[in-house]
């Protein structure tokens, strides 16, 4: 997980304000940016778990051998 950087977040926030976003919109965009990585990691873990479940099913039903 990336380290929290208040300075970078503040710079992003200020940049968004200078582009014409409202404070609420800028705050939401910064929040989304900070959490996109977490969501990606979660999806990757979920996909890997499903692959392993499928492999277990194949082994349990003698479709492949371990």
PDB file of N, CA, C and O in Angstrom:
ATOM      1  N   UNK A   1       0.844  -1.169   0.000  1.00  0.00           N
ATOM      2  CA  UNK A   1       0.000   0.000   0.000  1.00  0.00           C
ATOM      3  C   UNK A   1       0.897   1.243   0.000  1.00  0.00           C
ATOM      4  O   UNK A   1       1.851   1.308   0.753  1.00  0.00           O
ATOM      5  N   UNK A   2       0.595   2.245  -0.821  1.00  0.00           N
ATOM      6  CA  UNK A   2       1.444   3.428  -0.866  1.00  0.00           C
ATOM      7  C   UNK A   2       1.377   4.223   0.432  1.00  0.00           C
ATOM      8  O   UNK A   2       0.370   4.223   1.123  1.00  0.00           O
ATOM      9  N   UNK A   3       2.475   4.888   0.732  1.00  0.00           N
ATOM     10  CA  UNK A   3       2.507   5.710   1.928  1.00  0.00           C
ATOM     11  C   UNK A   3       1.617   6.925   1.739  1.00  0.00           C
ATOM     12  O   UNK A   3       1.480   7.461   0.645  1.00  0.00           O
ATOM     13  N   UNK A   4       1.032   7.382   2.826  1.00  0.00           N
ATOM     14  CA  UNK A   4       0.174   8.564   2.806  1.00  0.00           C
ATOM     15  C   UNK A   4       1.050   9.803   2.691  1.00  0.00           C
ATOM     16  O   UNK A   4       2.005   9.963   3.426  1.00  0.00           O
ATOM     17  N   UNK A   5       0.739  10.654   1.758  1.00  0.00           N
ATOM     18  CA  UNK A   5       1.516  11.878   1.571  1.00  0.00           C
ATOM     19  C   UNK A   5       0.578  13.073   1.562  1.00  0.00           C
ATOM     20  O   UNK A   5      -0.078  13.348   0.564  1.00  0.00           O
ATOM     21  N   UNK A   6       0.539  13.763   2.699  1.00  0.00           N
ATOM     22  CA  UNK A   6      -0.335  14.928   2.814  1.00  0.00           C
ATOM     23  C   UNK A   6       0.076  16.011   1.829  1.00  0.00           C
ATOM     24  O   UNK A   6      -0.771  16.660   1.217  1.00  0.00           O
ATOM     25  N   UNK A   7       1.400  16.188   1.657  1.00  0.00           N
ATOM     26  CA  UNK A   7       1.888  17.240   0.754  1.00  0.00           C
ATOM     27  C   UNK A   7       1.430  16.976  -0.677  1.00  0.00           C
ATOM     28  O   UNK A   7       0.978  17.889  -1.372  1.00  0.00           O
ATOM     29  N   UNK A   8       1.539  15.743  -1.122  1.00  0.00           N
ATOM     30  CA  UNK A   8       1.114  15.398  -2.479  1.00  0.00           C
ATOM     31  C   UNK A   8      -0.399  15.559  -2.610  1.00  0.00           C
ATOM     32  O   UNK A   8      -0.890  16.063  -3.622  1.00  0.00           O
ATOM     33  N   UNK A   9      -1.121  15.125  -1.581  1.00  0.00           N
ATOM     34  CA  UNK A   9      -2.577  15.261  -1.613  1.00  0.00           C
ATOM     35  C   UNK A   9      -2.969  16.738  -1.670  1.00  0.00           C
ATOM     36  O   UNK A   9      -3.853  17.121  -2.419  1.00  0.00           O
ATOM     37  N   UNK A  10      -2.287  17.542  -0.888  1.00  0.00           N
ATOM     38  CA  UNK A  10      -2.578  18.978  -0.868  1.00  0.00           C
ATOM     39  C   UNK A  10      -2.267  19.616  -2.228  1.00  0.00           C
ATOM     40  O   UNK A  10      -3.023  20.447  -2.715  1.00  0.00           O
ATOM     41  N   UNK A  11      -1.145  19.194  -2.839  1.00  0.00           N
ATOM     42  CA  UNK A  11      -0.780  19.722  -4.160  1.00  0.00           C
ATOM     43  C   UNK A  11      -1.822  19.312  -5.200  1.00  0.00           C
ATOM     44  O   UNK A  11      -2.217  20.128  -6.040  1.00  0.00           O
ATOM     45  N   UNK A  12      -2.263  18.043  -5.142  1.00  0.00           N
ATOM     46  CA  UNK A  12      -3.308  17.575  -6.060  1.00  0.00           C
ATOM     47  C   UNK A  12      -4.587  18.386  -5.862  1.00  0.00           C
ATOM     48  O   UNK A  12      -5.233  18.791  -6.826  1.00  0.00           O
ATOM     49  N   UNK A  13      -4.939  18.603  -4.597  1.00  0.00           N
ATOM     50  CA  UNK A  13      -6.150  19.353  -4.266  1.00  0.00           C
ATOM     51  C   UNK A  13      -6.070  20.771  -4.822  1.00  0.00           C
ATOM     52  O   UNK A  13      -7.014  21.239  -5.478  1.00  0.00           O
ATOM     53  N   UNK A  14      -4.944  21.427  -4.610  1.00  0.00           N
ATOM     54  CA  UNK A  14      -4.766  22.790  -5.103  1.00  0.00           C
ATOM     55  C   UNK A  14      -4.796  22.835  -6.634  1.00  0.00           C
ATOM     56  O   UNK A  14      -5.364  23.752  -7.229  1.00  0.00           O
ATOM     57  N   UNK A  15      -4.196  21.838  -7.247  1.00  0.00           N
ATOM     58  CA  UNK A  15      -4.177  21.771  -8.710  1.00  0.00           C
ATOM     59  C   UNK A  15      -5.603  21.643  -9.263  1.00  0.00           C
ATOM     60  O   UNK A  15      -5.961  22.302 -10.245  1.00  0.00           O
ATOM     61  N   UNK A  16      -6.392  20.798  -8.628  1.00  0.00           N
ATOM     62  CA  UNK A  16      -7.781  20.620  -9.065  1.00  0.00           C
ATOM     63  C   UNK A  16      -8.591  21.900  -8.882  1.00  0.00           C
ATOM     64  O   UNK A  16      -9.412  22.253  -9.736  1.00  0.00           O
ATOM     65  N   UNK A  17      -8.353  22.591  -7.767  1.00  0.00           N
ATOM     66  CA  UNK A  17      -9.047  23.865  -7.548  1.00  0.00           C
ATOM     67  C   UNK A  17      -8.677  24.871  -8.636  1.00  0.00           C
ATOM     68  O   UNK A  17      -9.545  25.594  -9.133  1.00  0.00           O
ATOM     69  N   UNK A  18      -7.401  24.889  -9.019  1.00  0.00           N
ATOM     70  CA  UNK A  18      -6.961  25.839 -10.047  1.00  0.00           C
ATOM     71  C   UNK A  18      -7.540  25.495 -11.424  1.00  0.00           C
ATOM     72  O   UNK A  18      -7.619  26.355 -12.292  1.00  0.00           O
ATOM     73  N   UNK A  19      -7.963  24.237 -11.607  1.00  0.00           N
ATOM     74  CA  UNK A  19      -8.580  23.828 -12.873  1.00  0.00           C
ATOM     75  C   UNK A  19     -10.076  24.115 -12.902  1.00  0.00           C
ATOM     76  O   UNK A  19     -10.745  23.837 -13.891  1.00  0.00           O
ATOM     77  N   UNK A  20     -10.608  24.623 -11.783  1.00  0.00           N
ATOM     78  CA  UNK A  20     -12.014  24.991 -11.773  1.00  0.00           C
ATOM     79  C   UNK A  20     -12.928  24.049 -11.026  1.00  0.00           C
ATOM     80  O   UNK A  20     -14.147  24.255 -11.002  1.00  0.00           O
ATOM     81  N   UNK A  21     -12.387  23.003 -10.409  1.00  0.00           N
ATOM     82  CA  UNK A  21     -13.225  22.103  -9.620  1.00  0.00           C
ATOM     83  C   UNK A  21     -13.598  22.783  -8.308  1.00  0.00           C
ATOM     84  O   UNK A  21     -12.827  23.572  -7.765  1.00  0.00           O
ATOM     85  N   UNK A  22     -14.766  22.453  -7.793  1.00  0.00           N
ATOM     86  CA  UNK A  22     -15.164  22.976  -6.481  1.00  0.00           C
ATOM     87  C   UNK A  22     -14.369  22.235  -5.408  1.00  0.00           C
ATOM     88  O   UNK A  22     -13.740  21.207  -5.680  1.00  0.00           O
ATOM     89  N   UNK A  23     -14.408  22.748  -4.182  1.00  0.00           N
ATOM     90  CA  UNK A  23     -13.680  22.092  -3.096  1.00  0.00           C
ATOM     91  C   UNK A  23     -14.194  20.678  -2.862  1.00  0.00           C
ATOM     92  O   UNK A  23     -13.413  19.758  -2.629  1.00  0.00           O
ATOM     93  N   UNK A  24     -15.494  20.502  -2.938  1.00  0.00           N
ATOM     94  CA  UNK A  24     -16.087  19.171  -2.727  1.00  0.00           C
ATOM     95  C   UNK A  24     -15.650  18.218  -3.839  1.00  0.00           C
ATOM     96  O   UNK A  24     -15.250  17.083  -3.573  1.00  0.00           O
ATOM     97  N   UNK A  25     -15.716  18.668  -5.085  1.00  0.00           N
ATOM     98  CA  UNK A  25     -15.303  17.823  -6.209  1.00  0.00           C
ATOM     99  C   UNK A  25     -13.819  17.462  -6.106  1.00  0.00           C
ATOM    100  O   UNK A  25     -13.438  16.309  -6.318  1.00  0.00           O
ATOM    101  N   UNK A  26     -12.990  18.439  -5.771  1.00  0.00           N
ATOM    102  CA  UNK A  26     -11.553  18.198  -5.646  1.00  0.00           C
ATOM    103  C   UNK A  26     -11.274  17.190  -4.538  1.00  0.00           C
ATOM    104  O   UNK A  26     -10.464  16.274  -4.709  1.00  0.00           O
ATOM    105  N   UNK A  27     -11.951  17.342  -3.412  1.00  0.00           N
ATOM    106  CA  UNK A  27     -11.753  16.415  -2.290  1.00  0.00           C
ATOM    107  C   UNK A  27     -12.168  14.999  -2.687  1.00  0.00           C
ATOM    108  O   UNK A  27     -11.483  14.017  -2.362  1.00  0.00           O
ATOM    109  N   UNK A  28     -13.277  14.872  -3.410  1.00  0.00           N
ATOM    110  CA  UNK A  28     -13.738  13.549  -3.848  1.00  0.00           C
ATOM    111  C   UNK A  28     -12.759  12.917  -4.830  1.00  0.00           C
ATOM    112  O   UNK A  28     -12.479  11.719  -4.755  1.00  0.00           O
ATOM    113  N   UNK A  29     -12.222  13.706  -5.744  1.00  0.00           N
ATOM    114  CA  UNK A  29     -11.264  13.179  -6.719  1.00  0.00           C
ATOM    115  C   UNK A  29      -9.966  12.733  -6.043  1.00  0.00           C
ATOM    116  O   UNK A  29      -9.420  11.672  -6.372  1.00  0.00           O
ATOM    117  N   UNK A  30      -9.483  13.514  -5.094  1.00  0.00           N
ATOM    118  CA  UNK A  30      -8.266  13.132  -4.361  1.00  0.00           C
ATOM    119  C   UNK A  30      -8.523  11.846  -3.580  1.00  0.00           C
ATOM    120  O   UNK A  30      -7.692  10.938  -3.572  1.00  0.00           O
ATOM    121  N   UNK A  31      -9.687  11.749  -2.946  1.00  0.00           N
ATOM    122  CA  UNK A  31     -10.045  10.544  -2.190  1.00  0.00           C
ATOM    123  C   UNK A  31     -10.091   9.324  -3.118  1.00  0.00           C
ATOM    124  O   UNK A  31      -9.564   8.259  -2.784  1.00  0.00           O
ATOM    125  N   UNK A  32     -10.717   9.482  -4.275  1.00  0.00           N
ATOM    126  CA  UNK A  32     -10.807   8.375  -5.237  1.00  0.00           C
ATOM    127  C   UNK A  32      -9.414   7.956  -5.693  1.00  0.00           C
ATOM    128  O   UNK A  32      -9.115   6.765  -5.783  1.00  0.00           O
ATOM    129  N   UNK A  33      -8.549   8.923  -5.980  1.00  0.00           N
ATOM    130  CA  UNK A  33      -7.193   8.617  -6.424  1.00  0.00           C
ATOM    131  C   UNK A  33      -6.459   7.791  -5.367  1.00  0.00           C
ATOM    132  O   UNK A  33      -5.749   6.836  -5.689  1.00  0.00           O
ATOM    133  N   UNK A  34      -6.642   8.153  -4.102  1.00  0.00           N
ATOM    134  CA  UNK A  34      -5.962   7.449  -3.015  1.00  0.00           C
ATOM    135  C   UNK A  34      -6.457   6.022  -2.847  1.00  0.00           C
ATOM    136  O   UNK A  34      -5.725   5.165  -2.356  1.00  0.00           O
ATOM    137  N   UNK A  35      -7.695   5.737  -3.233  1.00  0.00           N
ATOM    138  CA  UNK A  35      -8.267   4.418  -2.984  1.00  0.00           C
ATOM    139  C   UNK A  35      -8.356   3.525  -4.211  1.00  0.00           C
ATOM    140  O   UNK A  35      -8.721   2.364  -4.095  1.00  0.00           O
ATOM    141  N   UNK A  36      -8.012   4.013  -5.375  1.00  0.00           N
ATOM    142  CA  UNK A  36      -8.049   3.194  -6.593  1.00  0.00           C
ATOM    143  C   UNK A  36      -7.093   2.014  -6.473  1.00  0.00           C
ATOM    144  O   UNK A  36      -7.422   0.881  -6.842  1.00  0.00           O
ATOM    145  N   UNK A  37      -5.911   2.259  -5.936  1.00  0.00           N
ATOM    146  CA  UNK A  37      -4.927   1.186  -5.779  1.00  0.00           C
ATOM    147  C   UNK A  37      -5.469   0.086  -4.886  1.00  0.00           C
ATOM    148  O   UNK A  37      -5.313  -1.096  -5.192  1.00  0.00           O
ATOM    149  N   UNK A  38      -6.107   0.455  -3.780  1.00  0.00           N
ATOM    150  CA  UNK A  38      -6.664  -0.541  -2.876  1.00  0.00           C
ATOM    151  C   UNK A  38      -7.714  -1.394  -3.583  1.00  0.00           C
ATOM    152  O   UNK A  38      -7.762  -2.603  -3.400  1.00  0.00           O
ATOM    153  N   UNK A  39      -8.547  -0.767  -4.386  1.00  0.00           N
ATOM    154  CA  UNK A  39      -9.585  -1.513  -5.094  1.00  0.00           C
ATOM    155  C   UNK A  39      -8.967  -2.458  -6.115  1.00  0.00           C
ATOM    156  O   UNK A  39      -9.432  -3.585  -6.288  1.00  0.00           O
ATOM    157  N   UNK A  40      -7.910  -2.015  -6.791  1.00  0.00           N
ATOM    158  CA  UNK A  40      -7.235  -2.856  -7.778  1.00  0.00           C
ATOM    159  C   UNK A  40      -6.629  -4.068  -7.093  1.00  0.00           C
ATOM    160  O   UNK A  40      -6.767  -5.194  -7.578  1.00  0.00           O
ATOM    161  N   UNK A  41      -5.952  -3.851  -5.970  1.00  0.00           N
ATOM    162  CA  UNK A  41      -5.357  -4.960  -5.234  1.00  0.00           C
ATOM    163  C   UNK A  41      -6.429  -5.944  -4.779  1.00  0.00           C
ATOM    164  O   UNK A  41      -6.242  -7.159  -4.865  1.00  0.00           O
ATOM    165  N   UNK A  42      -7.569  -5.442  -4.315  1.00  0.00           N
ATOM    166  CA  UNK A  42      -8.653  -6.307  -3.878  1.00  0.00           C
ATOM    167  C   UNK A  42      -9.170  -7.166  -5.034  1.00  0.00           C
ATOM    168  O   UNK A  42      -9.375  -8.369  -4.885  1.00  0.00           O
ATOM    169  N   UNK A  43      -9.365  -6.539  -6.194  1.00  0.00           N
ATOM    170  CA  UNK A  43      -9.844  -7.297  -7.360  1.00  0.00           C
ATOM    171  C   UNK A  43      -8.858  -8.379  -7.762  1.00  0.00           C
ATOM    172  O   UNK A  43      -9.247  -9.494  -8.124  1.00  0.00           O
ATOM    173  N   UNK A  44      -7.552  -8.065  -7.702  1.00  0.00           N
ATOM    174  CA  UNK A  44      -6.540  -9.054  -8.050  1.00  0.00           C
ATOM    175  C   UNK A  44      -6.547 -10.222  -7.070  1.00  0.00           C
ATOM    176  O   UNK A  44      -6.445 -11.381  -7.472  1.00  0.00           O
ATOM    177  N   UNK A  45      -6.696  -9.930  -5.786  1.00  0.00           N
ATOM    178  CA  UNK A  45      -6.766 -10.990  -4.774  1.00  0.00           C
ATOM    179  C   UNK A  45      -8.004 -11.846  -4.996  1.00  0.00           C
ATOM    180  O   UNK A  45      -7.945 -13.079  -4.902  1.00  0.00           O
ATOM    181  N   UNK A  46      -9.125 -11.211  -5.295  1.00  0.00           N
ATOM    182  CA  UNK A  46     -10.365 -11.935  -5.540  1.00  0.00           C
ATOM    183  C   UNK A  46     -10.234 -12.842  -6.767  1.00  0.00           C
ATOM    184  O   UNK A  46     -10.656 -14.008  -6.738  1.00  0.00           O
ATOM    185  N   UNK A  47      -9.629 -12.348  -7.839  1.00  0.00           N
ATOM    186  CA  UNK A  47      -9.428 -13.168  -9.036  1.00  0.00           C
ATOM    187  C   UNK A  47      -8.543 -14.367  -8.740  1.00  0.00           C
ATOM    188  O   UNK A  47      -8.828 -15.487  -9.177  1.00  0.00           O
ATOM    189  N   UNK A  48      -7.473 -14.154  -7.993  1.00  0.00           N
ATOM    190  CA  UNK A  48      -6.570 -15.253  -7.644  1.00  0.00           C
ATOM    191  C   UNK A  48      -7.295 -16.298  -6.795  1.00  0.00           C
ATOM    192  O   UNK A  48      -7.136 -17.496  -7.006  1.00  0.00           O
ATOM    193  N   UNK A  49      -8.117 -15.839  -5.870  1.00  0.00           N
ATOM    194  CA  UNK A  49      -8.880 -16.755  -5.029  1.00  0.00           C
ATOM    195  C   UNK A  49      -9.836 -17.602  -5.872  1.00  0.00           C
ATOM    196  O   UNK A  49      -9.969 -18.809  -5.654  1.00  0.00           O
ATOM    197  N   UNK A  50     -10.473 -16.978  -6.841  1.00  0.00           N
ATOM    198  CA  UNK A  50     -11.392 -17.726  -7.713  1.00  0.00           C
ATOM    199  C   UNK A  50     -10.645 -18.750  -8.564  1.00  0.00           C
ATOM    200  O   UNK A  50     -11.134 -19.865  -8.780  1.00  0.00           O
ATOM    201  N   UNK A  51      -9.460 -18.385  -9.039  1.00  0.00           N
ATOM    202  CA  UNK A  51      -8.652 -19.344  -9.805  1.00  0.00           C
ATOM    203  C   UNK A  51      -8.292 -20.560  -8.951  1.00  0.00           C
ATOM    204  O   UNK A  51      -8.392 -21.699  -9.403  1.00  0.00           O
ATOM    205  N   UNK A  52      -7.871 -20.292  -7.721  1.00  0.00           N
ATOM    206  CA  UNK A  52      -7.505 -21.396  -6.824  1.00  0.00           C
ATOM    207  C   UNK A  52      -8.711 -22.266  -6.499  1.00  0.00           C
ATOM    208  O   UNK A  52      -8.595 -23.501  -6.435  1.00  0.00           O
ATOM    209  N   UNK A  53      -9.872 -21.648  -6.287  1.00  0.00           N
ATOM    210  CA  UNK A  53     -11.095 -22.420  -6.047  1.00  0.00           C
ATOM    211  C   UNK A  53     -11.410 -23.318  -7.244  1.00  0.00           C
ATOM    212  O   UNK A  53     -11.816 -24.479  -7.075  1.00  0.00           O
ATOM    213  N   UNK A  54     -11.235 -22.799  -8.449  1.00  0.00           N
ATOM    214  CA  UNK A  54     -11.500 -23.588  -9.647  1.00  0.00           C
ATOM    215  C   UNK A  54     -10.517 -24.756  -9.763  1.00  0.00           C
ATOM    216  O   UNK A  54     -10.907 -25.887 -10.083  1.00  0.00           O
ATOM    217  N   UNK A  55      -9.265 -24.513  -9.464  1.00  0.00           N
ATOM    218  CA  UNK A  55      -8.270 -25.586  -9.512  1.00  0.00           C
ATOM    219  C   UNK A  55      -8.610 -26.661  -8.482  1.00  0.00           C
ATOM    220  O   UNK A  55      -8.530 -27.866  -8.781  1.00  0.00           O
ATOM    221  N   UNK A  56      -9.026 -26.248  -7.279  1.00  0.00           N
ATOM    222  CA  UNK A  56      -9.445 -27.228  -6.265  1.00  0.00           C
ATOM    223  C   UNK A  56     -10.623 -28.050  -6.774  1.00  0.00           C
ATOM    224  O   UNK A  56     -10.681 -29.260  -6.575  1.00  0.00           O
ATOM    225  N   UNK A  57     -11.574 -27.398  -7.420  1.00  0.00           N
ATOM    226  CA  UNK A  57     -12.730 -28.102  -7.961  1.00  0.00           C
ATOM    227  C   UNK A  57     -12.282 -29.123  -9.011  1.00  0.00           C
ATOM    228  O   UNK A  57     -12.761 -30.259  -9.029  1.00  0.00           O
ATOM    229  N   UNK A  58     -11.383 -28.722  -9.880  1.00  0.00           N
ATOM    230  CA  UNK A  58     -10.865 -29.648 -10.895  1.00  0.00           C
ATOM    231  C   UNK A  58     -10.210 -30.862 -10.267  1.00  0.00           C
ATOM    232  O   UNK A  58     -10.435 -31.989 -10.711  1.00  0.00           O
ATOM    233  N   UNK A  59      -9.425 -30.634  -9.238  1.00  0.00           N
ATOM    234  CA  UNK A  59      -8.762 -31.749  -8.554  1.00  0.00           C
ATOM    235  C   UNK A  59      -9.786 -32.618  -7.837  1.00  0.00           C
ATOM    236  O   UNK A  59      -9.742 -33.860  -7.944  1.00  0.00           O
ATOM    237  N   UNK A  60     -10.717 -32.008  -7.098  1.00  0.00           N
ATOM    238  CA  UNK A  60     -11.737 -32.770  -6.363  1.00  0.00           C
ATOM    239  C   UNK A  60     -12.614 -33.614  -7.273  1.00  0.00           C
ATOM    240  O   UNK A  60     -13.115 -34.663  -6.862  1.00  0.00           O
ATOM    241  N   UNK A  61     -12.812 -33.173  -8.518  1.00  0.00           N
ATOM    242  CA  UNK A  61     -13.675 -33.890  -9.446  1.00  0.00           C
ATOM    243  C   UNK A  61     -12.869 -34.685 -10.491  1.00  0.00           C
ATOM    244  O   UNK A  61     -13.410 -35.038 -11.548  1.00  0.00           O
ATOM    245  N   UNK A  62     -11.623 -34.977 -10.147  1.00  0.00           N
ATOM    246  CA  UNK A  62     -10.741 -35.795 -10.999  1.00  0.00           C
ATOM    247  C   UNK A  62     -10.640 -35.296 -12.432  1.00  0.00           C
ATOM    248  O   UNK A  62     -10.550 -36.095 -13.365  1.00  0.00           O
ATOM    249  N   UNK A  63     -10.682 -34.010 -12.608  1.00  0.00           N
ATOM    250  CA  UNK A  63     -10.485 -33.439 -13.938  1.00  0.00           C
ATOM    251  C   UNK A  63      -9.005 -33.241 -14.224  1.00  0.00           C
ATOM    252  O   UNK A  63      -8.598 -33.295 -15.375  1.00  0.00           O
ATOM    253  N   UNK A  64      -8.231 -32.991 -13.171  1.00  0.00           N
ATOM    254  CA  UNK A  64      -6.769 -32.939 -13.273  1.00  0.00           C
ATOM    255  C   UNK A  64      -6.203 -33.562 -12.002  1.00  0.00           C
ATOM    256  O   UNK A  64      -6.887 -33.735 -10.997  1.00  0.00           O
ATOM    257  N   UNK A  65      -4.923 -33.893 -12.075  1.00  0.00           N
ATOM    258  CA  UNK A  65      -4.280 -34.487 -10.904  1.00  0.00           C
ATOM    259  C   UNK A  65      -3.359 -33.468 -10.277  1.00  0.00           C
ATOM    260  O   UNK A  65      -2.749 -32.666 -10.947  1.00  0.00           O
ATOM    261  N   UNK A  66      -3.238 -33.575  -8.961  1.00  0.00           N
ATOM    262  CA  UNK A  66      -2.359 -32.646  -8.241  1.00  0.00           C
ATOM    263  C   UNK A  66      -0.907 -33.065  -8.325  1.00  0.00           C
ATOM    264  O   UNK A  66      -0.570 -34.131  -8.705  1.00  0.00           O
TER     265      UNK A  66
END
